[in-house]
CSV table of C-alpha atoms in Angstrom, one decimal:
chain,number,residue,atom,x,y,z
A,1,MET,CA,72.2,93.5,79.6
A,2,THR,CA,75.7,93.8,81.2
A,3,PRO,CA,76.7,97.2,80.4
A,4,VAL,CA,80.5,97.5,78.9
A,5,GLY,CA,83.1,99.6,78.5
A,6,SER,CA,82.4,103.6,79.0
A,7,ASP,CA,79.1,102.6,80.5
A,8,LEU,CA,81.4,101.7,83.4
A,9,VAL,CA,83.6,104.2,84.0
A,10,LEU,CA,83.2,106.6,86.5
A,11,ARG,CA,83.1,110.0,85.1
A,12,HIS,CA,84.1,112.5,88.5
A,13,PRO,CA,86.5,114.5,87.7
A,14,VAL,CA,90.1,115.1,88.9
A,15,GLU,CA,92.5,117.9,89.6
A,16,ARG,CA,96.0,117.5,90.8
A,17,PHE,CA,98.6,119.5,92.1
A,18,THR,CA,101.9,119.1,93.7
A,19,LEU,CA,103.4,121.7,96.9
A,20,ASP,CA,106.2,122.9,96.8
A,21,ASN,CA,107.3,120.5,99.9
A,22,GLY,CA,106.3,117.5,97.2
A,23,LEU,CA,102.5,117.3,98.6
A,24,ARG,CA,100.3,115.1,96.0
A,25,VAL,CA,97.3,116.1,95.7
A,26,VAL,CA,94.3,115.3,93.7
A,27,LEU,CA,90.9,117.0,93.9
A,28,ALA,CA,87.4,114.7,93.1
A,29,PRO,CA,84.5,117.2,93.3
A,30,ASP,CA,81.4,116.4,93.3
A,31,ARG,CA,78.3,118.0,94.6
A,32,SER,CA,75.2,115.9,94.9
A,33,VAL,CA,75.5,115.7,98.2
A,34,PRO,CA,76.4,118.0,101.0
A,35,VAL,CA,79.4,115.4,101.9
A,36,VAL,CA,83.2,116.2,101.5
A,37,ALA,CA,85.9,112.7,102.5
A,38,VAL,CA,89.5,113.8,103.4
A,39,THR,CA,92.4,111.0,103.0
A,40,VAL,CA,96.2,111.3,103.3
A,41,PHE,CA,98.0,108.2,101.7
A,42,TYR,CA,101.3,107.6,103.3
A,43,ASP,CA,104.2,105.4,100.6
A,44,VAL,CA,105.0,103.6,104.1
A,45,GLY,CA,103.5,99.8,104.6
A,46,MET,CA,104.6,96.6,105.9
A,47,ARG,CA,106.8,96.0,103.6
A,48,ASN,CA,109.1,99.1,105.1
A,49,GLU,CA,109.9,97.9,108.1
A,50,PRO,CA,113.1,97.1,108.8
A,51,GLU,CA,114.4,93.8,110.4
A,52,GLY,CA,114.0,94.3,114.6
A,53,ARG,CA,111.1,96.5,114.5
A,54,THR,CA,108.3,94.2,113.1
A,55,GLY,CA,105.0,95.8,113.3
A,56,PHE,CA,106.0,99.4,113.3
A,57,ALA,CA,103.9,100.6,110.3
A,58,HIS,CA,101.0,99.6,112.3
A,59,LEU,CA,102.1,100.7,115.7
A,60,PHE,CA,102.9,104.0,114.1
A,61,GLU,CA,99.0,104.8,112.7
A,62,HIS,CA,97.6,104.4,116.5
A,63,VAL,CA,100.9,106.4,117.2
A,64,MET,CA,99.4,109.1,114.4
A,65,PHE,CA,96.2,109.8,116.8
A,66,GLN,CA,97.8,110.2,119.8
A,67,GLY,CA,97.6,114.4,119.3
A,68,SER,CA,99.6,117.0,117.3
A,69,ALA,CA,101.4,119.9,117.6
A,70,HIS,CA,98.1,122.0,117.9
A,71,VAL,CA,95.9,119.3,119.1
A,72,PRO,CA,95.9,117.7,122.2
A,73,LYS,CA,95.2,113.7,122.6
A,74,LEU,CA,91.3,112.9,121.7
A,75,GLU,CA,90.8,116.2,120.4
A,76,HIS,CA,91.1,114.6,117.2
A,77,ALA,CA,88.4,112.2,117.7
A,78,ARG,CA,85.9,115.2,119.5
A,79,LEU,CA,86.6,117.8,116.7
A,80,VAL,CA,85.7,115.0,113.8
A,81,GLN,CA,82.7,113.5,115.4
A,82,ALA,CA,81.4,116.8,116.9
A,83,ALA,CA,81.1,118.3,113.4
A,84,GLY,CA,79.0,114.6,112.6
A,85,GLY,CA,81.9,112.9,111.0
A,86,THR,CA,84.1,109.7,110.8
A,87,PHE,CA,87.8,109.0,111.1
A,88,ASN,CA,89.8,106.0,111.3
A,89,GLY,CA,92.9,104.6,109.7
A,90,SER,CA,94.8,101.5,107.8
A,91,THR,CA,97.6,99.7,107.6
A,92,HIS,CA,98.8,97.8,104.8
A,93,GLN,CA,101.5,96.2,102.6
A,94,ASP,CA,102.8,99.1,100.6
A,95,TYR,CA,100.8,102.5,102.9
A,96,THR,CA,98.5,103.6,105.8
A,97,ASN,CA,96.1,105.8,105.3
A,98,TYR,CA,94.5,108.4,107.2
A,99,TYR,CA,90.8,109.9,106.6
A,100,GLU,CA,87.7,111.7,107.6
A,101,ALA,CA,84.2,112.2,106.4
A,102,LEU,CA,82.5,115.3,107.1
A,103,PRO,CA,79.5,117.2,106.3
A,104,ALA,CA,81.1,119.7,103.3
A,105,GLU,CA,81.3,122.4,105.5
A,106,ALA,CA,84.0,121.4,108.0
A,107,LEU,CA,86.3,121.2,104.5
A,108,GLU,CA,89.4,123.0,106.3
A,109,ARG,CA,88.5,121.3,110.0
A,110,ALA,CA,90.2,117.5,108.5
A,111,LEU,CA,92.5,119.7,106.6
A,112,PHE,CA,93.9,121.6,109.5
A,113,LEU,CA,93.5,117.9,111.1
A,114,GLU,CA,95.4,116.1,108.3
A,115,ALA,CA,98.0,118.9,108.3
A,116,ASP,CA,98.5,119.3,112.1
A,117,ARG,CA,100.1,115.7,112.5
A,118,MET,CA,101.6,115.4,109.3
A,119,ALA,CA,104.2,118.6,110.2
A,120,ALA,CA,104.2,117.3,113.8
A,121,PRO,CA,102.9,113.9,116.0
A,122,ALA,CA,102.9,114.1,119.2
A,123,ILE,CA,105.6,111.1,119.9
A,124,THR,CA,105.9,110.9,123.4
A,125,GLU,CA,107.6,107.9,125.9
A,126,GLU,CA,103.4,108.4,127.5
A,127,ASN,CA,101.8,107.7,124.2
A,128,LEU,CA,104.3,105.3,122.2
A,129,ARG,CA,104.0,103.0,125.3
A,130,ASN,CA,100.2,103.4,126.3
A,131,GLN,CA,100.0,102.4,122.2
A,132,ILE,CA,102.7,99.5,122.7
A,133,ASP,CA,99.3,98.0,125.1
A,134,VAL,CA,97.0,98.3,122.6
A,135,VAL,CA,98.9,97.2,119.8
A,136,LYS,CA,99.5,93.6,121.8
A,137,GLU,CA,96.1,93.8,122.5
A,138,GLU,CA,95.1,93.1,119.3
A,139,ILE,CA,96.9,90.7,118.4
A,140,ARG,CA,96.1,88.7,121.6
A,141,VAL,CA,92.8,89.3,120.2
A,142,ASN,CA,92.8,88.6,116.7
A,143,VAL,CA,95.9,86.4,116.1
A,144,LEU,CA,96.2,84.2,119.1
A,145,ASN,CA,93.5,83.9,120.8
A,146,ARG,CA,91.3,83.7,117.8
A,147,PRO,CA,90.7,80.6,115.5
A,148,TYR,CA,92.9,80.5,112.4
A,149,GLY,CA,93.6,84.2,113.5
A,150,ALA,CA,97.0,84.2,111.5
A,151,PHE,CA,96.0,81.6,109.0
A,152,PRO,CA,97.0,82.5,105.8
A,153,TRP,CA,97.6,86.3,106.2
A,154,LEU,CA,100.7,86.3,108.2
A,155,GLN,CA,101.8,82.5,107.8
A,156,LEU,CA,101.4,81.6,103.5
A,157,PRO,CA,103.8,84.4,102.9
A,158,GLN,CA,106.4,83.4,105.3
A,159,ILE,CA,106.7,80.0,102.5
A,160,ALA,CA,106.0,81.5,99.6
A,161,PHE,CA,108.7,84.6,99.6
A,162,ASP,CA,112.5,84.5,100.5
A,163,SER,CA,112.7,88.6,101.6
A,164,PHE,CA,112.5,89.6,105.1
A,165,ALA,CA,109.8,92.5,103.3
A,166,ASN,CA,107.6,90.2,102.1
A,167,THR,CA,108.1,86.9,104.8
A,168,HIS,CA,107.8,88.8,108.0
A,169,ASP,CA,104.9,89.0,110.3
A,170,GLY,CA,103.4,92.9,110.1
A,171,TYR,CA,101.4,92.8,113.0
A,172,GLY,CA,104.8,92.4,114.5
A,173,SER,CA,106.4,89.9,117.1
A,174,PHE,CA,105.9,91.1,121.4
A,175,VAL,CA,110.0,91.1,121.3
A,176,ASP,CA,109.9,93.7,118.7
A,177,LEU,CA,107.1,96.2,119.6
A,178,GLU,CA,108.1,96.4,123.5
A,179,SER,CA,111.5,97.6,122.4
A,180,SER,CA,110.6,99.9,120.0
A,181,THR,CA,111.6,103.5,121.4
A,182,VAL,CA,110.7,107.1,120.8
A,183,ALA,CA,114.0,107.7,118.5
A,184,ASP,CA,112.7,105.0,116.4
A,185,ALA,CA,109.8,106.3,116.0
A,186,THR,CA,110.9,110.0,115.5
A,187,ASP,CA,113.4,108.3,112.9
A,188,PHE,CA,110.5,106.7,111.4
A,189,PHE,CA,108.1,109.9,111.1
A,190,SER,CA,111.2,112.0,109.6
A,191,ARG,CA,112.0,109.5,107.0
A,192,TYR,CA,108.1,107.7,106.0
A,193,TYR,CA,105.9,110.8,107.2
A,194,ALA,CA,107.4,113.4,104.1
A,195,PRO,CA,104.5,115.6,102.3
A,196,GLY,CA,106.6,113.8,99.3
A,197,ASN,CA,106.0,110.6,100.1
A,198,ALA,CA,101.8,110.9,100.5
A,199,VAL,CA,98.8,111.8,98.9
A,200,LEU,CA,96.2,113.7,99.6
A,201,ALA,CA,92.8,113.1,98.4
A,202,VAL,CA,90.2,115.2,98.7
A,203,GLY,CA,86.7,114.6,97.3
A,204,GLY,CA,82.7,115.4,97.2
A,205,ASP,CA,81.2,118.5,98.2
A,206,LEU,CA,83.4,121.2,96.7
A,207,ASP,CA,84.6,124.2,94.5
A,208,VAL,CA,87.7,123.4,93.0
A,209,ALA,CA,89.8,126.5,93.2
A,210,GLU,CA,87.9,127.4,97.1
A,211,ALA,CA,89.5,123.9,97.7
A,212,GLU,CA,93.2,124.2,96.8
A,213,ARG,CA,92.9,127.7,98.8
A,214,LEU,CA,92.3,125.9,101.8
A,215,VAL,CA,95.1,122.9,100.9
A,216,ARG,CA,97.9,125.1,100.0
A,217,ARG,CA,96.8,127.0,103.7
A,218,TRP,CA,97.5,124.4,105.7
A,219,PHE,CA,99.8,121.6,103.8
A,220,ALA,CA,102.0,124.2,102.0
A,221,PRO,CA,104.0,124.8,105.9
A,222,VAL,CA,104.7,121.9,106.2
A,223,GLU,CA,108.7,121.1,106.3
A,224,ALA,CA,109.7,119.3,103.1
A,225,ARG,CA,112.0,116.4,103.8
A,226,GLU,CA,114.0,113.7,101.9
A,227,VAL,CA,111.5,111.6,100.2
A,228,PRO,CA,113.1,107.5,100.3
A,229,PRO,CA,112.6,105.3,97.4
A,230,THR,CA,110.1,103.1,96.6
A,231,PRO,CA,111.5,99.6,98.1
A,232,ASP,CA,111.7,96.9,95.3
A,233,THR,CA,110.0,94.1,96.7
A,234,GLY,CA,109.4,91.9,94.0
A,235,GLU,CA,111.4,88.7,93.8
A,236,PRO,CA,112.0,85.4,91.4
A,237,SER,CA,109.2,83.4,90.4
A,238,PRO,CA,109.5,80.9,92.4
A,239,THR,CA,110.5,77.4,90.4
A,240,THR,CA,109.8,74.3,92.6
A,241,VAL,CA,106.5,73.2,96.0
A,242,ARG,CA,106.9,75.3,99.1
A,243,ARG,CA,105.6,73.7,101.7
A,244,ASP,CA,105.2,73.4,105.6
A,245,VAL,CA,102.3,72.7,108.3
A,246,VAL,CA,101.2,74.6,111.4
A,247,GLU,CA,99.0,73.8,114.2
A,248,ASP,CA,96.1,75.7,115.8
A,249,ARG,CA,94.3,74.6,119.0
A,250,LEU,CA,92.1,76.6,119.1
A,251,ALA,CA,90.6,75.7,115.6
A,252,PRO,CA,87.5,73.9,115.2
A,253,ALA,CA,88.9,72.1,111.9
A,254,PRO,CA,92.0,71.8,109.5
A,255,ALA,CA,92.0,73.7,106.9
A,256,VAL,CA,95.3,74.4,103.8
A,257,ALA,CA,95.7,77.6,101.8
A,258,LEU,CA,97.8,77.5,98.7
A,259,GLY,CA,99.9,80.9,97.1
A,260,TRP,CA,101.2,81.6,93.7
A,261,ARG,CA,103.0,84.2,92.4
A,262,VAL,CA,100.9,86.0,89.9
A,263,PRO,CA,102.1,89.2,87.6
A,264,ASP,CA,102.5,92.3,89.0
A,265,PRO,CA,99.8,94.4,89.6
A,266,VAL,CA,101.5,97.3,88.9
A,267,GLY,CA,104.0,96.7,85.8
A,268,ASP,CA,101.8,94.3,84.4
A,269,LEU,CA,98.1,95.0,85.0
A,270,ASP,CA,95.9,94.0,82.2
A,271,THR,CA,97.8,90.6,82.8
A,272,TYR,CA,97.1,90.7,86.8
A,273,LEU,CA,93.5,91.3,85.7
A,274,GLY,CA,92.7,88.1,83.9
A,275,THR,CA,94.0,86.5,87.3
A,276,VAL,CA,92.3,88.8,89.3
A,277,LEU,CA,89.1,87.4,87.2
A,278,LEU,CA,90.2,83.6,87.8
A,279,ALA,CA,90.3,84.2,91.1
A,280,GLU,CA,86.7,85.3,91.0
A,281,LEU,CA,85.4,82.4,89.2
A,282,LEU,CA,87.1,80.0,91.3
A,283,SER,CA,85.3,80.5,94.7
A,284,GLU,CA,82.2,83.3,94.7
A,285,GLY,CA,79.2,82.4,94.9
A,286,ASP,CA,77.4,78.7,94.2
A,287,ALA,CA,78.0,78.4,91.1
A,288,SER,CA,81.3,79.2,91.1
A,289,ARG,CA,84.0,76.5,90.4
A,290,LEU,CA,85.3,75.3,93.4
A,291,GLU,CA,82.3,76.0,95.4
A,292,ARG,CA,80.5,73.7,93.0
A,293,ARG,CA,83.1,70.6,93.1
A,294,LEU,CA,84.3,71.6,96.7
A,295,VAL,CA,80.9,71.8,99.2
A,296,HIS,CA,78.4,70.4,96.8
A,297,ASP,CA,79.7,67.8,94.9
A,298,ASP,CA,82.3,65.9,96.0
A,299,ARG,CA,82.2,67.4,100.0
A,300,LEU,CA,85.7,67.5,100.5
A,301,ALA,CA,85.4,71.5,102.4
A,302,VAL,CA,82.7,73.2,104.3
A,303,ALA,CA,84.3,76.4,103.3
A,304,GLN,CA,86.7,77.9,100.7
A,305,SER,CA,87.5,80.7,99.0
A,306,SER,CA,89.9,82.1,96.4
A,307,TYR,CA,91.3,85.7,96.0
A,308,VAL,CA,94.2,88.2,94.6
A,309,GLY,CA,96.4,90.4,97.6
A,310,LEU,CA,97.2,89.6,101.4
A,311,PHE,CA,94.0,91.6,102.6
A,312,GLY,CA,91.8,90.7,99.5
A,313,ASP,CA,91.7,94.3,98.0
A,314,PRO,CA,94.0,93.5,94.0
A,315,PHE,CA,94.5,96.8,93.8
A,316,ASP,CA,95.7,97.9,96.7
A,317,VAL,CA,99.1,96.4,96.3
A,318,ARG,CA,102.7,96.3,94.4
A,319,ASP,CA,105.1,93.4,93.6
A,320,ALA,CA,105.2,90.5,94.5
A,321,THR,CA,101.8,89.1,95.6
A,322,LEU,CA,99.8,86.2,95.8
A,323,LEU,CA,96.7,84.5,94.4
A,324,THR,CA,95.6,82.2,97.7
A,325,THR,CA,93.1,80.0,97.8
A,326,GLN,CA,92.2,78.6,101.0
A,327,VAL,CA,90.1,75.7,102.1
A,328,HIS,CA,88.7,74.6,105.7
A,329,HIS,CA,88.0,70.9,105.3
A,330,PRO,CA,86.8,68.5,107.9
A,331,ALA,CA,89.0,66.2,109.7
A,332,ALA,CA,87.9,63.3,107.8
A,333,VAL,CA,89.3,64.4,104.4
A,334,GLY,CA,92.7,64.0,103.7
A,335,VAL,CA,94.8,67.4,102.8
A,336,GLU,CA,96.1,65.4,99.4
A,337,ASP,CA,92.8,65.3,97.9
A,338,VAL,CA,91.7,68.5,99.3
A,339,LEU,CA,94.8,69.6,96.6
A,340,GLY,CA,94.0,67.9,94.3
A,341,ALA,CA,90.5,68.4,93.5
A,342,VAL,CA,92.0,72.6,93.4
A,343,HIS,CA,94.3,72.1,91.1
A,344,GLU,CA,91.9,69.5,88.7
A,345,GLU,CA,89.5,73.1,88.6
A,346,ILE,CA,91.9,74.8,88.0
A,347,GLY,CA,94.0,72.8,85.4
A,348,ARG,CA,90.3,72.4,83.8
A,349,VAL,CA,90.3,75.8,83.4
A,350,ALA,CA,94.0,75.9,82.0
A,351,ALA,CA,93.2,73.6,79.4
A,352,GLU,CA,89.7,74.3,78.5
A,353,GLY,CA,89.1,77.8,79.0
A,354,VAL,CA,85.8,79.4,79.9
A,355,PRO,CA,82.8,79.7,78.2
A,356,ALA,CA,81.7,83.5,77.4
A,357,GLU,CA,78.7,83.6,79.5
A,358,GLU,CA,80.5,82.5,82.5
A,359,LEU,CA,83.2,84.8,82.8
A,360,ALA,CA,80.5,88.1,81.4
A,361,ARG,CA,78.7,86.6,84.8
A,362,VAL,CA,81.7,86.8,87.2
A,363,GLN,CA,82.4,90.1,85.4
A,364,ALA,CA,79.1,91.8,85.7
A,365,ARG,CA,79.4,90.8,90.0
A,366,THR,CA,83.1,92.2,90.3
A,367,SER,CA,82.0,95.3,88.1
A,368,ALA,CA,79.3,96.0,90.2
A,369,GLN,CA,80.9,95.3,93.6
A,370,LEU,CA,83.6,98.1,92.4
A,371,LEU,CA,81.0,100.5,91.8
A,372,ARG,CA,79.1,100.0,94.6
A,373,GLN,CA,82.3,100.7,96.3
A,374,ALA,CA,82.4,104.3,93.9
A,375,ASP,CA,78.9,105.5,95.4
A,376,SER,CA,79.9,106.6,98.6
A,377,VAL,CA,81.9,110.2,99.0
A,378,LEU,CA,84.8,108.6,101.2
A,379,GLY,CA,85.1,105.0,98.9
A,380,ARG,CA,85.8,106.8,96.0
A,381,THR,CA,87.9,109.3,97.2
A,382,LEU,CA,90.0,106.3,99.1
A,383,ALA,CA,90.3,104.7,95.8
A,384,PHE,CA,91.5,107.5,93.5
A,385,ALA,CA,94.3,108.5,96.8
A,386,GLY,CA,95.6,104.9,96.3
A,387,ALA,CA,95.2,104.4,92.5
A,388,GLU,CA,97.2,107.8,92.5
A,389,LEU,CA,99.9,106.7,95.1
A,390,VAL,CA,100.3,102.4,94.0
A,391,HIS,CA,99.8,103.2,89.8
A,392,GLY,CA,100.6,107.1,89.7
A,393,ARG,CA,97.3,107.7,87.9
A,394,ALA,CA,94.3,108.8,90.6
A,395,GLU,CA,91.3,108.0,87.1
A,396,LEU,CA,93.1,104.3,87.5
A,397,ALA,CA,90.0,103.9,89.8
A,398,GLY,CA,87.4,104.2,88.1
A,399,GLU,CA,88.2,103.1,84.8
A,400,LEU,CA,89.2,99.6,86.5
A,401,ALA,CA,84.8,98.4,86.5
A,402,ALA,CA,85.5,98.4,82.6
A,403,ARG,CA,89.1,97.5,82.2
A,404,LEU,CA,87.8,94.5,84.5
A,405,ALA,CA,84.6,93.7,81.7
A,406,ALA,CA,87.1,93.9,79.4
A,407,VAL,CA,88.9,91.2,79.8
A,408,THR,CA,88.7,88.3,77.5
A,409,PRO,CA,88.7,84.3,77.7
A,410,ASP,CA,91.6,83.7,75.9
A,411,GLN,CA,93.5,86.4,79.3
A,412,VAL,CA,91.9,84.1,82.0
A,413,GLN,CA,92.9,81.0,80.1
A,414,VAL,CA,96.6,82.7,80.2
A,415,ALA,CA,95.7,82.8,84.6
A,416,ALA,CA,95.1,79.8,85.1
A,417,LYS,CA,98.0,78.0,83.2
A,418,GLY,CA,100.2,80.1,85.7
A,419,LEU,CA,98.8,78.5,88.7
A,420,ASP,CA,101.4,75.5,88.2
A,421,PRO,CA,100.8,73.1,90.9
A,422,GLY,CA,104.6,72.4,90.7
A,423,THR,CA,105.3,76.2,92.0
A,424,ALA,CA,103.0,76.3,94.3
A,425,ALA,CA,102.9,77.4,98.9
A,426,VAL,CA,101.5,74.9,100.8
A,427,LEU,CA,100.4,75.5,104.4
A,428,GLU,CA,98.6,73.1,105.8
A,429,LEU,CA,96.7,73.4,109.6
A,430,ARG,CA,95.7,71.0,111.7
A,431,ALA,CA,93.4,71.4,114.2
A,432,THR,CA,95.4,70.3,117.5
A,433,GLY,CA,92.4,70.7,119.9
A,434,GLY,CA,90.2,68.2,119.7
A,435,ALA,CA,88.4,69.0,116.6
A,436,ARG,CA,86.4,66.0,115.4
C-alpha cells in the first residue's frame, strides 16, 4: 500500500533568520548521524549572463575555488578533505551553489571557508586565465568531442525561446570566455555575490543556537551590497511549431527532441506538478507510454526520455522552462514516424485521461525518488536551500512528495492537453559521420 498525504511529508524542522547584510540562513537540525552539510546558493545562473559573456556564471564558479583572502589556492580542498569531508559546486540556469559535507565537529571550518570566499575570492589574472583554459577543456570533452554533447540541452532552447537569457549557450563560447577580464569577474562578483543575493543552509547534527552563533561570527562581517533584481525570464507561449536541424558527425544514430512550454514552476506550482508527473508517465520505466510504444511495440526508437527542466530537475528552475522528449532512433526510421507516435501517445492521454492505478504507480516512484534524495544530510540540505531560493520556502522541499501524491488524473490530463503538436519546438539531429 502506498503511503499518502502526511506520511510523505518530511518532518525535519527548519529554522531561519536573516543577517543585517541580507544573507538568508536556513538551519535544518538532524541529530541522528554525526554529519553536517553546509551550502550557499547564490541567486545567479546562466540566465543572468549579459550578451558577450556567455558561460560566465560557470566560469565564475570555477574561479570561486581558486582561493580567497585567508585561504590560499588549493587550501579549501585540503581543509575539507583533511576533516574527512567532501565538497563541490554547480551552475544552473537560475543559481550557482557551493557545498561541503563533513563530520559534525568540522562545522565551523566549513562556515569559515564559505564566508571567506563570499567576502573576498582571489580574482586575479592568473586564476582567471587558468580557469578559462579549464572550462574550455571541459567544453571540448563534454560537448565538442562527445556524441550528442549539445543535444538537446544547448540546442533546443535556441529554437524554443526568444530572449537571450533563455536561448544562449550557458556553457559559453570560446570567444566570450577568452575575452573575459579581471574587471568583468570583479564586477560579476560585486553584482551577484552579495550576501543579500544568497541563501546559506546548514543541516545535520547541529545545535541551533550554537550554529546561529557560528554563522553570525563568520558571515555577519561580510559587507552588505546592493542586490540585483531577479530577472524576468518568462516569455509568451508560442503559437506555432518551431523547427530546426543540427548535424552531429560523432553521433552513431539520429535523434529528435521535442520541447513544449509548461506552466510557471513557481507561480503555478499545482498545475506544474501535473506536468512533472506526465513526463514520468510518458517515459520512466518499461511500462511507460513512450517506452512501450516507441521501443517495444513499434520499434521506432532505441532510447527515449522525457523530463522537465533543462537539467532534468523540475524543482530547481523558474519560468520559462520546457517539458522535453528526446528520442534516439535507427537511421532507417523516419523522423516523422517518431514524431507522429509521440504526438499520438500524448494525445491519447489528453483525450482519454490516465487510469488512477497507472498514475498511482508513477506517483509512488516519483515520491520515493524524492524521499531517497532526502535521506542524506547533504541531499536534504541542498533541497532546502534550493526551495528557499527559488520558491521562498525551504519547507516546500519536504512537502513535494506529498503534493505529487495528491495530484489527480484530471491534472495530468490537463497537462497533456497543453502539449499541443502545433506549439512544439522540434530539433532534428542528423548523424553525419557514417551512421549505419
